[in-house]
Amino acid sequence: MINNETMKSILARRSYKMFDGRPIDDESLDTIITAGLYAPTGMNSQPWHFTVIRSPEMLEKVGAARRALPTPPGVPAAGDPMRNAPVMIVVSARDTLTAYEDSCLAMENMFIAAASLGIMSGWDHATVRALFKEGSDLKKELIPEGYTVYAAAFFGYPGPNVKDRGERKGTVEYI
Ligand SMILES: Cc1cc2nc3c(=O)[nH]c(=O)nc-3n(C[C@H](O)[C@H](O)[C@H](O)COP(=O)(O)O)c2cc1C
C-alpha cells in the first residue's frame, strides 16, 4: 500500500462517540464543506443542501430534541447523544435519482477531509431517521422545503474513543 497523505487521512478517520467540545475554526470548517461539495453526484446534479449547525443555541435546541428520542432497541444508551460536538452537519437533497448516494458520498468526503485536519466525525442515524423526519418541527425550521435528510453527523476534536474498530478483514476478492 502506498501510504501518501490521502491514505493517511482515510486510515486515520474514526467514528467518535464523544468529542472534547473545542470549536472548529472557520477555515477548517470551510475546508470540510468544500470537500463535501466536490464529491461526485449522479449526472452532476449536485442535489444537496448542507445544514451546518454550530450556534450553541441551535445545538442546544437540536440536543433537547435528540435527547427526547427513544434509544433504539439493541443500542446502548451511552452518554449525551449530542456527543459534546461543536458542529453537526446535516445533508439533505432534492428528489433526484441518486439523492441518497450523492448525500452519503458528500458526507464521506467531509469525514476524510476532517480527519486530515485532526477533526473526527460520527454518523448519527437517529438524526437522519427520526429527528429530521418528514413533518418534524426541526426539519421545517432547518431544512429547505422539498429536501429529504439523508445523512447527519457530528464533527469535533476527538474525545475518548473507547473501541478502535480499525481492523478490516475478509471482504475482498481479486478475480
Ligand atoms: C450508515 C451508518 C450509520 C451509522 N450510525 C451510527 C450511529 O447512529 N451511531 C454511532 O455511534 N455510529 C454510527 N455509525 C458509525 C459506525 O458504527 C462506524 O462507522 C463503524 O463501527 C466502524 O467504525 P469506524 O467508523 O471508526 O471505522 C454509522 C455508520 C454508518 C455508515
PDB file of N, CA, C and O in Angstrom, residues 16-19 62-69 71 77-85 88 122-124 126-127 154:
ATOM      1  N   TYR A  16     -16.388   8.796  16.148  1.00  0.00           N
ATOM      2  CA  TYR A  16     -16.259   9.109  17.573  1.00  0.00           C
ATOM      3  C   TYR A  16     -17.610   9.242  18.239  1.00  0.00           C
ATOM      4  O   TYR A  16     -18.549   9.787  17.660  1.00  0.00           O
ATOM      5  N   LYS A  17     -17.689   8.741  19.444  1.00  0.00           N
ATOM      6  CA  LYS A  17     -18.921   8.836  20.225  1.00  0.00           C
ATOM      7  C   LYS A  17     -18.869   9.993  21.202  1.00  0.00           C
ATOM      8  O   LYS A  17     -19.855  10.318  21.844  1.00  0.00           O
ATOM      9  N   MET A  18     -17.689  10.621  21.326  1.00  0.00           N
ATOM     10  CA  MET A  18     -17.556  11.768  22.223  1.00  0.00           C
ATOM     11  C   MET A  18     -16.435  12.678  21.708  1.00  0.00           C
ATOM     12  O   MET A  18     -15.406  12.181  21.239  1.00  0.00           O
ATOM     13  N   PHE A  19     -16.682  13.987  21.780  1.00  0.00           N
ATOM     14  CA  PHE A  19     -15.690  14.964  21.340  1.00  0.00           C
ATOM     15  C   PHE A  19     -15.277  15.806  22.545  1.00  0.00           C
ATOM     16  O   PHE A  19     -15.920  15.745  23.598  1.00  0.00           O
ATOM     17  N   VAL A  62     -31.353  21.422  19.113  1.00  0.00           N
ATOM     18  CA  VAL A  62     -31.320  20.095  18.475  1.00  0.00           C
ATOM     19  C   VAL A  62     -31.063  19.029  19.538  1.00  0.00           C
ATOM     20  O   VAL A  62     -31.676  17.960  19.538  1.00  0.00           O
ATOM     21  N   GLY A  63     -30.158  19.356  20.490  1.00  0.00           N
ATOM     22  CA  GLY A  63     -29.825  18.404  21.551  1.00  0.00           C
ATOM     23  C   GLY A  63     -31.037  18.036  22.391  1.00  0.00           C
ATOM     24  O   GLY A  63     -31.237  16.869  22.739  1.00  0.00           O
ATOM     25  N   ALA A  64     -31.857  19.029  22.696  1.00  0.00           N
ATOM     26  CA  ALA A  64     -33.048  18.756  23.510  1.00  0.00           C
ATOM     27  C   ALA A  64     -33.963  17.783  22.766  1.00  0.00           C
ATOM     28  O   ALA A  64     -34.473  16.822  23.365  1.00  0.00           O
ATOM     29  N   ALA A  65     -34.124  18.014  21.467  1.00  0.00           N
ATOM     30  CA  ALA A  65     -34.985  17.111  20.677  1.00  0.00           C
ATOM     31  C   ALA A  65     -34.336  15.737  20.543  1.00  0.00           C
ATOM     32  O   ALA A  65     -35.000  14.696  20.604  1.00  0.00           O
ATOM     33  N   ARG A  66     -33.014  15.740  20.391  1.00  0.00           N
ATOM     34  CA  ARG A  66     -32.280  14.477  20.222  1.00  0.00           C
ATOM     35  C   ARG A  66     -32.361  13.634  21.497  1.00  0.00           C
ATOM     36  O   ARG A  66     -32.546  12.416  21.431  1.00  0.00           O
ATOM     37  N   ARG A  67     -32.234  14.307  22.635  1.00  0.00           N
ATOM     38  CA  ARG A  67     -32.280  13.583  23.917  1.00  0.00           C
ATOM     39  C   ARG A  67     -33.658  13.001  24.183  1.00  0.00           C
ATOM     40  O   ARG A  67     -33.794  11.999  24.883  1.00  0.00           O
ATOM     41  N   ALA A  68     -34.664  13.627  23.610  1.00  0.00           N
ATOM     42  CA  ALA A  68     -36.035  13.158  23.849  1.00  0.00           C
ATOM     43  C   ALA A  68     -36.371  11.920  23.013  1.00  0.00           C
ATOM     44  O   ALA A  68     -37.385  11.266  23.257  1.00  0.00           O
ATOM     45  N   LEU A  69     -35.508  11.595  22.035  1.00  0.00           N
ATOM     46  CA  LEU A  69     -35.788  10.419  21.202  1.00  0.00           C
ATOM     47  C   LEU A  69     -35.567   9.135  22.006  1.00  0.00           C
ATOM     48  O   LEU A  69     -34.628   9.063  22.805  1.00  0.00           O
ATOM     49  N   THR A  71     -34.129   5.499  22.764  1.00  0.00           N
ATOM     50  CA  THR A  71     -32.945   4.763  22.296  1.00  0.00           C
ATOM     51  C   THR A  71     -33.420   3.514  21.562  1.00  0.00           C
ATOM     52  O   THR A  71     -34.225   2.758  22.100  1.00  0.00           O
ATOM     53  N   ALA A  77     -27.435   2.985  25.610  1.00  0.00           N
ATOM     54  CA  ALA A  77     -27.617   4.424  25.833  1.00  0.00           C
ATOM     55  C   ALA A  77     -26.385   4.955  26.545  1.00  0.00           C
ATOM     56  O   ALA A  77     -26.312   4.944  27.763  1.00  0.00           O
ATOM     57  N   ALA A  78     -25.401   5.386  25.790  1.00  0.00           N
ATOM     58  CA  ALA A  78     -24.128   5.806  26.390  1.00  0.00           C
ATOM     59  C   ALA A  78     -23.972   7.319  26.281  1.00  0.00           C
ATOM     60  O   ALA A  78     -23.809   7.853  25.194  1.00  0.00           O
ATOM     61  N   GLY A  79     -24.005   7.993  27.425  1.00  0.00           N
ATOM     62  CA  GLY A  79     -23.686   9.413  27.470  1.00  0.00           C
ATOM     63  C   GLY A  79     -24.678  10.299  26.739  1.00  0.00           C
ATOM     64  O   GLY A  79     -25.789   9.909  26.434  1.00  0.00           O
ATOM     65  N   ASP A  80     -24.205  11.527  26.468  1.00  0.00           N
ATOM     66  CA  ASP A  80     -25.043  12.507  25.803  1.00  0.00           C
ATOM     67  C   ASP A  80     -25.084  12.215  24.305  1.00  0.00           C
ATOM     68  O   ASP A  80     -24.037  12.165  23.657  1.00  0.00           O
ATOM     69  N   PRO A  81     -26.273  12.053  23.724  1.00  0.00           N
ATOM     70  CA  PRO A  81     -26.321  11.756  22.290  1.00  0.00           C
ATOM     71  C   PRO A  81     -25.783  12.880  21.401  1.00  0.00           C
ATOM     72  O   PRO A  81     -25.480  12.641  20.232  1.00  0.00           O
ATOM     73  N   MET A  82     -25.620  14.093  21.935  1.00  0.00           N
ATOM     74  CA  MET A  82     -25.021  15.176  21.118  1.00  0.00           C
ATOM     75  C   MET A  82     -23.490  15.093  21.134  1.00  0.00           C
ATOM     76  O   MET A  82     -22.807  15.828  20.435  1.00  0.00           O
ATOM     77  N   ARG A  83     -22.951  14.234  21.979  1.00  0.00           N
ATOM     78  CA  ARG A  83     -21.529  13.857  21.986  1.00  0.00           C
ATOM     79  C   ARG A  83     -20.557  15.011  22.265  1.00  0.00           C
ATOM     80  O   ARG A  83     -19.395  14.963  21.871  1.00  0.00           O
ATOM     81  N   ASN A  84     -21.062  16.105  22.838  1.00  0.00           N
ATOM     82  CA  ASN A  84     -20.189  17.251  23.139  1.00  0.00           C
ATOM     83  C   ASN A  84     -19.520  17.787  21.867  1.00  0.00           C
ATOM     84  O   ASN A  84     -18.390  18.288  21.899  1.00  0.00           O
ATOM     85  N   ALA A  85     -20.227  17.675  20.755  1.00  0.00           N
ATOM     86  CA  ALA A  85     -19.657  18.092  19.463  1.00  0.00           C
ATOM     87  C   ALA A  85     -19.958  19.567  19.186  1.00  0.00           C
ATOM     88  O   ALA A  85     -21.068  20.015  19.442  1.00  0.00           O
ATOM     89  N   MET A  88     -22.609  20.039  13.955  1.00  0.00           N
ATOM     90  CA  MET A  88     -23.350  18.930  13.344  1.00  0.00           C
ATOM     91  C   MET A  88     -23.641  19.342  11.902  1.00  0.00           C
ATOM     92  O   MET A  88     -24.041  20.482  11.641  1.00  0.00           O
ATOM     93  N   GLY A 122     -18.760  11.521  13.448  1.00  0.00           N
ATOM     94  CA  GLY A 122     -19.579  10.388  13.880  1.00  0.00           C
ATOM     95  C   GLY A 122     -20.978  10.509  13.304  1.00  0.00           C
ATOM     96  O   GLY A 122     -21.662  11.510  13.512  1.00  0.00           O
ATOM     97  N   TRP A 123     -21.337   9.532  12.506  1.00  0.00           N
ATOM     98  CA  TRP A 123     -22.672   9.484  11.901  1.00  0.00           C
ATOM     99  C   TRP A 123     -23.690   9.347  13.017  1.00  0.00           C
ATOM    100  O   TRP A 123     -23.457   8.630  14.001  1.00  0.00           O
ATOM    101  N   ASP A 124     -24.835   9.998  12.854  1.00  0.00           N
ATOM    102  CA  ASP A 124     -25.912   9.804  13.837  1.00  0.00           C
ATOM    103  C   ASP A 124     -27.188   9.392  13.114  1.00  0.00           C
ATOM    104  O   ASP A 124     -27.901  10.216  12.556  1.00  0.00           O
ATOM    105  N   ALA A 126     -29.998   8.197  14.181  1.00  0.00           N
ATOM    106  CA  ALA A 126     -31.283   8.643  14.741  1.00  0.00           C
ATOM    107  C   ALA A 126     -31.644  10.031  14.221  1.00  0.00           C
ATOM    108  O   ALA A 126     -32.820  10.355  14.036  1.00  0.00           O
ATOM    109  N   THR A 127     -30.630  10.851  13.980  1.00  0.00           N
ATOM    110  CA  THR A 127     -30.899  12.187  13.457  1.00  0.00           C
ATOM    111  C   THR A 127     -31.510  12.094  12.071  1.00  0.00           C
ATOM    112  O   THR A 127     -32.457  12.802  11.731  1.00  0.00           O
ATOM    113  N   PHE A 154     -21.858  14.328  13.479  1.00  0.00           N
ATOM    114  CA  PHE A 154     -21.170  15.275  14.359  1.00  0.00           C
ATOM    115  C   PHE A 154     -19.713  15.386  13.917  1.00  0.00           C
ATOM    116  O   PHE A 154     -19.124  14.423  13.408  1.00  0.00           O
TER     117      PHE A 154
END
